[in-house]
mmCIF file of C-alpha atoms in Angstrom:
data_model
loop_
_atom_site.group_PDB
_atom_site.id
_atom_site.type_symbol
_atom_site.label_atom_id
_atom_site.label_comp_id
_atom_site.label_asym_id
_atom_site.label_seq_id
_atom_site.Cartn_x
_atom_site.Cartn_y
_atom_site.Cartn_z
ATOM 1 C CA UNK A 294 23.510 69.124 60.717
ATOM 2 C CA UNK A 295 21.189 67.266 58.359
ATOM 3 C CA UNK A 296 21.054 63.611 59.397
ATOM 4 C CA UNK A 297 21.054 60.977 56.684
ATOM 5 C CA UNK A 298 18.234 58.456 56.581
ATOM 6 C CA UNK A 299 19.024 54.740 56.930
ATOM 7 C CA UNK A 300 17.746 53.780 53.454
ATOM 8 C CA UNK A 301 19.068 56.811 51.579
ATOM 9 C CA UNK A 302 20.391 55.642 48.209
ATOM 10 C CA UNK A 303 17.952 52.738 47.871
ATOM 11 C CA UNK A 304 15.173 52.939 45.296
ATOM 12 C CA UNK A 305 11.867 51.079 45.620
ATOM 13 C CA UNK A 306 9.458 50.232 42.811
ATOM 14 C CA UNK A 307 6.011 50.177 44.410
ATOM 15 C CA UNK A 308 3.289 48.094 42.730
ATOM 16 C CA UNK A 309 0.904 48.096 45.677
ATOM 17 C CA UNK A 310 -2.722 49.072 46.272
ATOM 18 C CA UNK A 311 -5.130 49.490 49.209
ATOM 19 C CA UNK A 312 -3.383 49.188 52.622
ATOM 20 C CA UNK A 313 -1.153 46.151 53.223
ATOM 21 C CA UNK A 314 1.291 46.955 50.430
ATOM 22 C CA UNK A 315 1.158 50.756 50.628
ATOM 23 C CA UNK A 316 1.878 50.688 54.365
ATOM 24 C CA UNK A 317 5.024 48.685 53.651
ATOM 25 C CA UNK A 318 6.255 51.121 51.001
ATOM 26 C CA UNK A 319 5.319 54.025 53.290
ATOM 27 C CA UNK A 320 7.676 52.628 55.930
ATOM 28 C CA UNK A 321 10.471 52.254 53.396
ATOM 29 C CA UNK A 322 9.933 55.816 52.188
ATOM 30 C CA UNK A 323 9.973 57.196 55.713
ATOM 31 C CA UNK A 324 13.275 55.415 56.312
ATOM 32 C CA UNK A 325 14.778 57.244 53.358
ATOM 33 C CA UNK A 326 14.257 55.062 50.293
ATOM 34 C CA UNK A 327 13.132 56.744 47.085
ATOM 35 C CA UNK A 328 9.739 55.154 46.435
ATOM 36 C CA UNK A 329 8.375 55.202 42.874
ATOM 37 C CA UNK A 330 4.740 54.258 43.100
ATOM 38 C CA UNK A 331 3.145 52.872 39.946
ATOM 39 C CA UNK A 332 -0.566 53.652 39.575
ATOM 40 C CA UNK A 333 -3.100 53.073 36.834
ATOM 41 C CA UNK A 334 -3.701 56.099 34.588
ATOM 42 C CA UNK A 335 -7.426 55.269 34.800
ATOM 43 C CA UNK A 336 -7.678 56.436 38.408
ATOM 44 C CA UNK A 337 -4.813 55.125 40.478
ATOM 45 C CA UNK A 338 -5.006 53.281 43.753
ATOM 46 C CA UNK A 339 -8.569 52.371 44.787
ATOM 47 C CA UNK A 340 -7.843 54.142 48.074
ATOM 48 C CA UNK A 341 -7.993 57.464 46.192
ATOM 49 C CA UNK A 342 -11.791 57.026 46.235
ATOM 50 C CA UNK A 343 -11.985 56.437 49.999
ATOM 51 C CA UNK A 344 -13.989 59.066 51.925
ATOM 52 C CA UNK A 345 -13.545 61.368 53.722
ATOM 53 C CA UNK A 346 -12.251 63.831 51.156
ATOM 54 C CA UNK A 347 -10.694 67.237 51.610
ATOM 55 C CA UNK A 348 -10.759 70.191 49.269
ATOM 56 C CA UNK A 349 -11.604 73.863 49.048
ATOM 57 C CA UNK A 350 -14.813 73.224 51.027
ATOM 58 C CA UNK A 351 -13.075 71.393 53.858
ATOM 59 C CA UNK A 352 -13.348 67.769 54.951
ATOM 60 C CA UNK A 353 -16.499 65.919 53.902
ATOM 61 C CA UNK A 354 -17.955 62.449 53.320
ATOM 62 C CA UNK A 355 -19.862 63.255 50.139
ATOM 63 C CA UNK A 356 -18.945 62.652 46.526
ATOM 64 C CA UNK A 357 -15.512 63.967 45.640
ATOM 65 C CA UNK A 358 -15.384 67.235 43.707
ATOM 66 C CA UNK A 359 -12.622 67.941 41.179
ATOM 67 C CA UNK A 360 -9.574 68.898 43.192
ATOM 68 C CA UNK A 361 -10.668 66.958 46.281
ATOM 69 C CA UNK A 362 -8.326 64.286 47.626
ATOM 70 C CA UNK A 363 -8.911 61.353 49.951
ATOM 71 C CA UNK A 364 -7.497 61.628 53.452
ATOM 72 C CA UNK A 365 -6.557 57.962 53.058
ATOM 73 C CA UNK A 366 -4.167 58.815 50.243
ATOM 74 C CA UNK A 367 -2.779 61.818 52.111
ATOM 75 C CA UNK A 368 -1.956 59.414 54.938
ATOM 76 C CA UNK A 369 -0.667 56.355 53.053
ATOM 77 C CA UNK A 370 1.018 57.958 50.034
ATOM 78 C CA UNK A 371 3.442 60.282 51.794
ATOM 79 C CA UNK A 372 7.138 59.984 50.869
ATOM 80 C CA UNK A 373 6.268 58.435 47.494
ATOM 81 C CA UNK A 374 6.463 59.616 43.889
ATOM 82 C CA UNK A 375 3.393 58.751 41.834
ATOM 83 C CA UNK A 376 3.979 57.549 38.274
ATOM 84 C CA UNK A 377 1.045 56.460 36.130
ATOM 85 C CA UNK A 378 1.641 53.447 33.916
ATOM 86 C CA UNK A 379 -0.711 51.091 32.084
ATOM 87 C CA UNK A 380 0.889 47.732 32.842
ATOM 88 C CA UNK A 381 -1.580 45.985 30.538
ATOM 89 C CA UNK A 382 0.040 47.671 27.535
ATOM 90 C CA UNK A 383 3.268 46.424 25.962
ATOM 91 C CA UNK A 384 4.810 49.902 26.204
ATOM 92 C CA UNK A 385 3.815 50.262 29.837
ATOM 93 C CA UNK A 386 5.321 46.908 30.719
ATOM 94 C CA UNK A 387 8.519 47.788 28.836
ATOM 95 C CA UNK A 388 8.829 51.035 30.806
ATOM 96 C CA UNK A 389 8.359 49.153 34.074
ATOM 97 C CA UNK A 390 11.162 46.737 33.152
ATOM 98 C CA UNK A 391 13.402 49.741 32.443
ATOM 99 C CA UNK A 392 12.527 51.216 35.831
ATOM 100 C CA UNK A 393 13.303 47.881 37.506
ATOM 101 C CA UNK A 394 16.875 48.078 36.189
ATOM 102 C CA UNK A 395 17.357 51.196 38.332
ATOM 103 C CA UNK A 396 15.704 49.869 41.514
ATOM 104 C CA UNK A 397 16.852 47.867 44.512
ATOM 105 C CA UNK A 398 13.466 46.701 45.755
ATOM 106 C CA UNK A 399 10.063 45.861 44.316
ATOM 107 C CA UNK A 400 7.054 45.540 46.608
ATOM 108 C CA UNK A 401 3.678 44.282 45.388
ATOM 109 C CA UNK A 402 0.395 42.954 46.769
ATOM 110 C CA UNK A 403 -1.510 42.198 43.583
ATOM 111 C CA UNK A 404 -4.153 39.482 43.451
ATOM 112 C CA UNK A 405 -3.006 35.952 42.784
ATOM 113 C CA UNK A 406 -1.637 35.429 39.295
ATOM 114 C CA UNK A 407 -1.736 39.127 38.372
ATOM 115 C CA UNK A 408 2.025 39.658 38.223
ATOM 116 C CA UNK A 409 2.407 36.681 35.894
ATOM 117 C CA UNK A 410 -0.429 37.874 33.646
ATOM 118 C CA UNK A 411 1.092 41.365 33.466
ATOM 119 C CA UNK A 412 4.636 40.113 32.970
ATOM 120 C CA UNK A 413 5.952 41.843 36.103
ATOM 121 C CA UNK A 414 6.618 38.822 38.334
ATOM 122 C CA UNK A 415 9.857 38.183 40.187
ATOM 123 C CA UNK A 416 10.966 35.987 37.305
ATOM 124 C CA UNK A 417 10.363 38.822 34.830
ATOM 125 C CA UNK A 418 12.020 41.585 36.851
ATOM 126 C CA UNK A 419 14.973 39.545 38.119
ATOM 127 C CA UNK A 420 15.736 38.676 34.482
ATOM 128 C CA UNK A 421 16.558 42.343 33.845
ATOM 129 C CA UNK A 422 17.979 43.005 37.340
ATOM 130 C CA UNK A 423 19.330 39.912 39.150
ATOM 131 C CA UNK A 424 20.075 42.060 42.227
ATOM 132 C CA UNK A 425 16.445 43.054 42.733
ATOM 133 C CA UNK A 426 14.805 42.219 46.073
ATOM 134 C CA UNK A 427 11.183 41.491 45.187
ATOM 135 C CA UNK A 428 8.688 41.419 48.063
ATOM 136 C CA UNK A 429 5.168 40.009 47.721
ATOM 137 C CA UNK A 430 2.410 40.433 50.288
ATOM 138 C CA UNK A 431 -0.488 38.037 49.725
ATOM 139 C CA UNK A 432 -3.531 37.186 51.793
ATOM 140 C CA UNK A 433 -3.077 33.410 51.773
ATOM 141 C CA UNK A 434 0.218 32.886 49.969
ATOM 142 C CA UNK A 435 0.748 32.178 46.285
ATOM 143 C CA UNK A 436 -0.554 29.752 45.246
ATOM 144 C CA UNK A 437 -3.327 30.563 47.701
ATOM 145 C CA UNK A 438 -4.296 27.896 50.199
ATOM 146 C CA UNK A 439 -7.851 29.286 49.867
ATOM 147 C CA UNK A 440 -8.064 29.976 46.109
ATOM 148 C CA UNK A 441 -11.781 30.818 46.118
ATOM 149 C CA UNK A 442 -11.574 33.286 49.039
ATOM 150 C CA UNK A 443 -11.012 37.024 48.710
ATOM 151 C CA UNK A 444 -8.175 38.255 50.893
ATOM 152 C CA UNK A 445 -9.883 41.092 52.756
ATOM 153 C CA UNK A 446 -8.602 41.972 56.232
ATOM 154 C CA UNK A 447 -11.713 40.898 58.125
ATOM 155 C CA UNK A 448 -11.771 37.583 56.243
ATOM 156 C CA UNK A 449 -8.118 36.990 57.077
ATOM 157 C CA UNK A 450 -8.903 37.804 60.720
ATOM 158 C CA UNK A 451 -11.773 35.321 60.653
ATOM 159 C CA UNK A 452 -9.647 32.523 59.190
ATOM 160 C CA UNK A 453 -6.646 33.236 61.414
ATOM 161 C CA UNK A 454 -8.348 32.503 64.726
ATOM 162 C CA UNK A 455 -7.615 35.974 66.070
ATOM 163 C CA UNK A 456 -11.340 36.775 66.153
ATOM 164 C CA UNK A 457 -11.989 33.605 68.146
ATOM 165 C CA UNK A 458 -9.639 34.809 70.880
ATOM 166 C CA UNK A 459 -10.930 38.393 70.882
ATOM 167 C CA UNK A 460 -14.024 39.352 72.845
ATOM 168 C CA UNK A 461 -15.789 37.952 75.885
ATOM 169 C CA UNK A 462 -16.346 34.253 76.557
ATOM 170 C CA UNK A 463 -20.136 34.685 76.529
ATOM 171 C CA UNK A 464 -20.117 36.865 73.423
ATOM 172 C CA UNK A 465 -19.387 36.432 69.713
ATOM 173 C CA UNK A 466 -15.971 36.345 68.061
ATOM 174 C CA UNK A 467 -14.864 39.949 67.667
ATOM 175 C CA UNK A 468 -13.050 41.773 64.901
ATOM 176 C CA UNK A 469 -9.839 43.447 66.046
ATOM 177 C CA UNK A 470 -10.477 47.189 66.135
ATOM 178 C CA UNK A 471 -7.844 47.956 63.471
ATOM 179 C CA UNK A 472 -7.135 46.200 60.143
ATOM 180 C CA UNK A 473 -4.465 44.211 61.927
ATOM 181 C CA UNK A 474 -3.725 41.774 59.083
ATOM 182 C CA UNK A 475 -3.215 44.651 56.648
ATOM 183 C CA UNK A 476 -0.933 46.446 59.101
ATOM 184 C CA UNK A 477 1.051 43.497 60.429
ATOM 185 C CA UNK A 478 1.976 41.782 57.155
ATOM 186 C CA UNK A 479 3.934 44.791 55.791
ATOM 187 C CA UNK A 480 5.984 44.911 59.009
ATOM 188 C CA UNK A 481 7.097 41.335 58.331
ATOM 189 C CA UNK A 482 7.617 42.189 54.656
ATOM 190 C CA UNK A 483 9.890 45.102 55.550
ATOM 191 C CA UNK A 484 11.865 42.834 57.888
ATOM 192 C CA UNK A 485 12.249 40.387 55.019
ATOM 193 C CA UNK A 486 13.307 43.158 52.624
ATOM 194 C CA UNK A 487 15.969 44.445 55.037
ATOM 195 C CA UNK A 488 17.305 40.917 55.585
ATOM 196 C CA UNK A 489 17.419 40.258 51.828
ATOM 197 C CA UNK A 490 19.266 43.536 51.242
ATOM 198 C CA UNK A 491 21.815 42.572 53.888
ATOM 199 C CA UNK A 492 22.280 39.183 52.236
ATOM 200 C CA UNK A 493 22.580 40.871 48.838
ATOM 201 C CA UNK A 494 25.403 42.933 50.288
ATOM 202 C CA UNK A 495 27.303 39.678 50.820
ATOM 203 C CA UNK A 496 26.276 37.803 47.668
ATOM 204 C CA UNK A 497 25.338 40.500 45.151
ATOM 205 C CA UNK A 498 22.176 38.546 44.359
ATOM 206 C CA UNK A 499 18.557 39.512 44.992
ATOM 207 C CA UNK A 500 15.697 37.207 45.869
ATOM 208 C CA UNK A 501 11.940 36.861 46.268
ATOM 209 C CA UNK A 502 10.527 37.657 49.725
ATOM 210 C CA UNK A 503 7.008 36.328 50.377
ATOM 211 C CA UNK A 504 4.661 37.217 53.238
ATOM 212 C CA UNK A 505 1.149 35.896 53.835
ATOM 213 C CA UNK A 506 -1.282 37.942 55.902
ATOM 214 C CA UNK A 507 -2.842 34.757 57.237
ATOM 215 C CA UNK A 508 0.551 33.305 58.176
ATOM 216 C CA UNK A 509 1.388 36.464 60.117
ATOM 217 C CA UNK A 510 -1.791 36.414 62.193
ATOM 218 C CA UNK A 511 -1.734 32.645 62.714
ATOM 219 C CA UNK A 512 1.820 32.837 64.032
ATOM 220 C CA UNK A 513 0.667 35.403 66.611
ATOM 221 C CA UNK A 514 -2.287 33.256 67.668
ATOM 222 C CA UNK A 515 0.205 30.431 68.247
ATOM 223 C CA UNK A 516 2.087 32.656 70.708
ATOM 224 C CA UNK A 517 -0.456 31.663 73.353
ATOM 225 C CA UNK A 518 -1.009 27.988 74.209
ATOM 226 C CA UNK A 519 -4.702 27.943 73.363
ATOM 227 C CA UNK A 520 -4.651 24.209 72.690
ATOM 228 C CA UNK A 521 -3.443 23.474 76.211
ATOM 229 C CA UNK A 522 -5.814 25.986 77.801
ATOM 230 C CA UNK A 523 -8.748 24.579 75.855
ATOM 231 C CA UNK A 524 -7.959 21.030 76.977
ATOM 232 C CA UNK A 525 -7.918 22.322 80.558
ATOM 233 C CA UNK A 526 -11.373 23.870 80.157
ATOM 234 C CA UNK A 527 -10.407 27.522 79.775
ATOM 235 C CA UNK A 528 -12.295 29.566 77.137
ATOM 236 C CA UNK A 529 -10.278 30.997 74.272
ATOM 237 C CA UNK A 530 -11.977 34.379 74.642
ATOM 238 C CA UNK A 531 -11.217 36.010 77.979
ATOM 239 C CA UNK A 532 -12.507 39.532 77.337
ATOM 240 C CA UNK A 533 -10.633 42.157 79.299
ATOM 241 C CA UNK A 534 -8.775 39.656 81.482
ATOM 242 C CA UNK A 535 -5.805 37.352 81.127
ATOM 243 C CA UNK A 536 -6.400 34.609 83.684
ATOM 244 C CA UNK A 537 -2.938 33.067 83.341
ATOM 245 C CA UNK A 538 -1.515 36.300 84.772
ATOM 246 C CA UNK A 539 -4.344 37.278 87.113
ATOM 247 C CA UNK A 540 -4.605 39.976 88.416
ATOM 248 C CA UNK A 541 -4.311 41.234 84.843
ATOM 249 C CA UNK A 542 -7.079 43.102 83.108
ATOM 250 C CA UNK A 543 -9.309 46.103 82.610
ATOM 251 C CA UNK A 544 -11.564 47.170 85.445
ATOM 252 C CA UNK A 545 -14.389 49.727 85.614
ATOM 253 C CA UNK A 546 -14.023 52.923 87.612
ATOM 254 C CA UNK A 547 -16.665 55.461 88.536
ATOM 255 C CA UNK A 548 -15.846 57.470 85.404
ATOM 256 C CA UNK A 549 -14.114 55.098 83.009
ATOM 257 C CA UNK A 550 -11.793 52.110 83.000
ATOM 258 C CA UNK A 551 -8.305 51.272 84.209
ATOM 259 C CA UNK A 552 -5.809 48.562 83.228
ATOM 260 C CA UNK A 553 -4.048 46.798 86.105
ATOM 261 C CA UNK A 554 -1.282 44.191 86.093
ATOM 262 C CA UNK A 555 -0.326 42.682 89.450
ATOM 263 C CA UNK A 556 0.745 39.057 88.999
ATOM 264 C CA UNK A 557 4.081 39.345 90.852
ATOM 265 C CA UNK A 558 4.113 38.921 94.673
ATOM 266 C CA UNK A 559 5.118 42.556 95.267
ATOM 267 C CA UNK A 560 2.465 43.922 92.926
ATOM 268 C CA UNK A 561 -0.167 41.597 94.408
ATOM 269 C CA UNK A 562 0.624 42.851 97.887
ATOM 270 C CA UNK A 563 0.510 46.481 96.807
ATOM 271 C CA UNK A 564 -2.817 45.970 95.032
ATOM 272 C CA UNK A 565 -4.721 44.074 97.719
ATOM 273 C CA UNK A 566 -3.404 46.169 100.569
ATOM 274 C CA UNK A 567 -4.676 49.203 98.647
ATOM 275 C CA UNK A 568 -7.994 47.472 97.997
ATOM 276 C CA UNK A 569 -8.261 46.716 101.727
ATOM 277 C CA UNK A 570 -8.132 42.942 101.362
ATOM 278 C CA UNK A 571 -4.686 41.887 102.653
ATOM 279 C CA UNK A 572 -6.266 38.589 103.775
ATOM 280 C CA UNK A 573 -6.289 37.451 100.146
ATOM 281 C CA UNK A 574 -2.512 37.304 100.251
ATOM 282 C CA UNK A 575 -2.633 34.525 102.841
ATOM 283 C CA UNK A 576 -5.307 32.470 101.082
ATOM 284 C CA UNK A 577 -3.778 29.313 99.482
ATOM 285 C CA UNK A 578 -6.182 29.648 96.543
ATOM 286 C CA UNK A 579 -4.339 32.805 95.483
ATOM 287 C CA UNK A 580 -0.827 32.231 96.806
ATOM 288 C CA UNK A 581 0.687 31.051 93.502
ATOM 289 C CA UNK A 582 -0.177 31.658 89.872
ATOM 290 C CA UNK A 583 -1.290 28.114 89.031
ATOM 291 C CA UNK A 584 -4.121 27.823 91.592
ATOM 292 C CA UNK A 585 -4.892 31.509 91.140
ATOM 293 C CA UNK A 586 -6.019 30.883 87.547
ATOM 294 C CA UNK A 587 -8.889 28.693 88.774
ATOM 295 C CA UNK A 588 -10.190 31.486 90.984
ATOM 296 C CA UNK A 589 -9.515 34.411 88.656
ATOM 297 C CA UNK A 590 -13.155 35.497 88.530
ATOM 298 C CA UNK A 591 -13.288 35.911 92.312
ATOM 299 C CA UNK A 592 -10.163 38.050 92.345
ATOM 300 C CA UNK A 593 -11.450 40.174 89.475
ATOM 301 C CA UNK A 594 -14.741 40.767 91.277
ATOM 302 C CA UNK A 595 -12.888 41.981 94.375
ATOM 303 C CA UNK A 596 -10.731 44.348 92.339
ATOM 304 C CA UNK A 597 -13.683 45.655 90.298
ATOM 305 C CA UNK A 598 -15.665 46.214 93.466
ATOM 306 C CA UNK A 599 -12.959 48.560 94.685
ATOM 307 C CA UNK A 600 -12.131 50.322 91.405
ATOM 308 C CA UNK A 601 -15.830 50.979 90.738
ATOM 309 C CA UNK A 602 -16.040 53.161 93.841
ATOM 310 C CA UNK A 603 -13.250 55.489 92.749
ATOM 311 C CA UNK A 604 -12.441 57.677 89.780
ATOM 312 C CA UNK A 605 -9.840 56.573 87.269
ATOM 313 C CA UNK A 606 -7.484 59.265 88.503
ATOM 314 C CA UNK A 607 -7.884 58.103 92.108
ATOM 315 C CA UNK A 608 -7.307 54.444 91.243
ATOM 316 C CA UNK A 609 -4.200 55.202 89.194
ATOM 317 C CA UNK A 610 -2.863 57.589 91.805
ATOM 318 C CA UNK A 611 -3.186 55.101 94.664
ATOM 319 C CA UNK A 612 -1.758 52.170 92.731
ATOM 320 C CA UNK A 613 1.144 54.139 91.278
ATOM 321 C CA UNK A 614 2.024 55.180 94.821
ATOM 322 C CA UNK A 615 2.311 51.460 95.653
ATOM 323 C CA UNK A 616 4.287 50.790 92.461
ATOM 324 C CA UNK A 617 1.523 48.609 91.008
ATOM 325 C CA UNK A 618 1.530 48.726 87.167
ATOM 326 C CA UNK A 619 -1.619 50.428 85.932
ATOM 327 C CA UNK A 620 -2.917 53.008 83.485
ATOM 328 C CA UNK A 621 -6.147 54.672 82.404
ATOM 329 C CA UNK A 622 -7.981 53.364 79.345
ATOM 330 C CA UNK A 623 -7.816 56.334 77.015
ATOM 331 C CA UNK A 624 -10.010 57.156 74.062
ATOM 332 C CA UNK A 625 -8.590 57.159 70.558
ATOM 333 C CA UNK A 626 -9.030 60.935 70.464
ATOM 334 C CA UNK A 627 -7.043 61.289 73.689
ATOM 335 C CA UNK A 628 -4.170 59.438 72.065
ATOM 336 C CA UNK A 629 -4.290 61.416 68.816
ATOM 337 C CA UNK A 630 -4.132 64.645 70.814
ATOM 338 C CA UNK A 631 -1.393 63.571 73.243
ATOM 339 C CA UNK A 632 1.372 66.204 72.962
ATOM 340 C CA UNK A 633 4.001 63.727 74.156
ATOM 341 C CA UNK A 634 3.187 61.272 71.371
ATOM 342 C CA UNK A 635 3.193 64.113 68.872
ATOM 343 C CA UNK A 636 6.580 65.261 70.137
ATOM 344 C CA UNK A 637 7.920 61.741 69.600
ATOM 345 C CA UNK A 638 6.458 61.614 66.092
ATOM 346 C CA UNK A 639 4.146 58.645 66.668
ATOM 347 C CA UNK A 640 1.198 60.830 65.649
ATOM 348 C CA UNK A 641 1.652 63.718 63.225
ATOM 349 C CA UNK A 642 -0.318 66.397 61.451
ATOM 350 C CA UNK A 643 -1.521 65.337 58.017
ATOM 351 C CA UNK A 644 -0.663 68.011 55.491
ATOM 352 C CA UNK A 645 -2.149 68.872 52.109
ATOM 353 C CA UNK A 646 0.315 70.745 49.844
ATOM 354 C CA UNK A 647 -2.209 73.496 49.140
ATOM 355 C CA UNK A 648 -4.665 73.386 52.037
ATOM 356 C CA UNK A 649 -2.236 72.907 54.907
ATOM 357 C CA UNK A 650 -3.147 70.780 57.948
ATOM 358 C CA UNK A 651 -6.228 68.636 57.264
ATOM 359 C CA UNK A 652 -6.152 66.022 60.026
ATOM 360 C CA UNK A 653 -4.010 63.505 61.885
ATOM 361 C CA UNK A 654 -1.788 60.889 60.316
ATOM 362 C CA UNK A 655 0.395 57.916 61.184
ATOM 363 C CA UNK A 656 3.880 58.737 62.350
ATOM 364 C CA UNK A 657 6.994 56.602 61.987
ATOM 365 C CA UNK A 658 7.635 55.175 65.479
ATOM 366 C CA UNK A 659 11.320 54.337 64.980
ATOM 367 C CA UNK A 660 14.017 56.539 66.448
ATOM 368 C CA UNK A 661 17.723 56.426 65.618
ATOM 369 C CA UNK A 662 20.709 57.880 67.452
ATOM 370 C CA UNK A 663 22.534 58.809 64.251
ATOM 371 C CA UNK A 664 19.877 58.944 61.539
ATOM 372 C CA UNK A 665 16.533 60.546 60.792
ATOM 373 C CA UNK A 666 13.229 58.987 59.752
ATOM 374 C CA UNK A 667 9.813 60.536 59.184
ATOM 375 C CA UNK A 668 6.825 60.705 56.861
ATOM 376 C CA UNK A 669 7.499 64.297 55.911
ATOM 377 C CA UNK A 670 6.845 64.496 52.167
ATOM 378 C CA UNK A 671 3.201 65.133 51.224
ATOM 379 C CA UNK A 672 1.375 62.670 49.005
ATOM 380 C CA UNK A 673 1.860 63.126 45.282
ATOM 381 C CA UNK A 674 -1.033 63.855 42.951
ATOM 382 C CA UNK A 675 -1.840 60.961 40.621
ATOM 383 C CA UNK A 676 1.024 60.883 38.111
ATOM 384 C CA UNK A 677 2.638 63.860 39.796
ATOM 385 C CA UNK A 678 6.160 62.526 39.225
ATOM 386 C CA UNK A 679 5.770 61.283 35.648
ATOM 387 C CA UNK A 680 7.966 64.007 34.208
ATOM 388 C CA UNK A 681 10.651 63.692 36.871
ATOM 389 C CA UNK A 682 10.987 59.897 36.890
ATOM 390 C CA UNK A 683 10.532 59.223 33.190
ATOM 391 C CA UNK A 684 12.572 62.243 32.183
ATOM 392 C CA UNK A 685 15.390 62.282 34.706
ATOM 393 C CA UNK A 686 15.718 58.576 35.538
ATOM 394 C CA UNK A 687 14.937 57.033 32.148
ATOM 395 C CA UNK A 688 16.095 59.968 30.030
ATOM 396 C CA UNK A 689 12.883 60.401 28.034
ATOM 397 C CA UNK A 690 12.322 63.606 26.132
ATOM 398 C CA UNK A 691 9.295 65.774 26.906
ATOM 399 C CA UNK A 692 7.780 64.959 23.522
ATOM 400 C CA UNK A 693 7.974 61.216 24.163
ATOM 401 C CA UNK A 694 6.366 61.616 27.586
ATOM 402 C CA UNK A 695 3.574 63.709 26.055
ATOM 403 C CA UNK A 696 3.013 61.050 23.381
ATOM 404 C CA UNK A 697 2.758 58.337 26.027
ATOM 405 C CA UNK A 698 0.130 60.405 27.835
ATOM 406 C CA UNK A 699 -1.858 60.852 24.645
ATOM 407 C CA UNK A 700 -1.786 57.091 24.065
ATOM 408 C CA UNK A 701 -3.018 56.409 27.617
ATOM 409 C CA UNK A 702 0.165 54.571 28.567
ATOM 410 C CA UNK A 703 0.802 57.024 31.416
#
């Protein structure tokens, strides 16, 4: 039996570019919403020019040939219908307002002031559809609290404090290994969209949902009590260790690294009996978590001295036998190739409609007992759904659509 998707019947008007916005609309599409993505006729989303490209000559990092497509777009634009529309033209804006009448959600991450200049702000679209839920993802809010600063992910990371708490205490602030601001903000935006849709179900009225990338990261930094730790003399950057929960960290082995967590009394006993240092358990410096923090480096040296003499497999095997939480530090390639993660849909094959499998893509890591969800529709070519959306949804004749193309409106 074909299982319905949770957002089947909802239609999303997607005015996003790059990553933060498109990841949000990707999630909505995977959950079953019909996503109509608006792109510029002049070339579409800037991500369409991101290397590597794939085409008849395979995957490459050179200049794109006609017919080549960016792997970025193949990843981020699945489950979306691409419609080209020049929003700077009066006709293009009028068409967008018509589309908004048929949509439940709008999601955008344009630069500050752009929606007002184009006439596609929440005020403009809610005037034609009061039930619309309009979600905005901005770097620093709107109006921006840093109006002269470009909202790029690494800049947001720098301003958020997350770089200050990432890395080793004797090293520099470190960029998070993924564009975490770009990926986290759309998760909050989707939460806001779902909540607004639920409220609309009670009131019949839409609303504006706003998410700031900086707010999202700053709220996570505030999860730890860095102000208190700093006053007590603890560094904000603790590298591979978490002294408040010591033993807690990443330790070298003879052939790699292993993560170990052993802050509870049972786990501590299992760890240090395995290490061959049961005497540590009777030492008052390590008996409770408070005093243990002050001597974390000593404990970590003892653990690393033992793990370094054994292979990762040996360390994990011995600690698992003692029910001590641990796991090998895997490479990114190990994860992408893990058959169990592929079976669960966290990692999927990235498909090109003509060329077949071309790489690995993001999966949708949400599972339902009575619904389906997946990124299973390949990315549309630029303007690939013009005829379908403008013709079937707005009722335009083929001649009118052709005329709009000739005028550069689509």
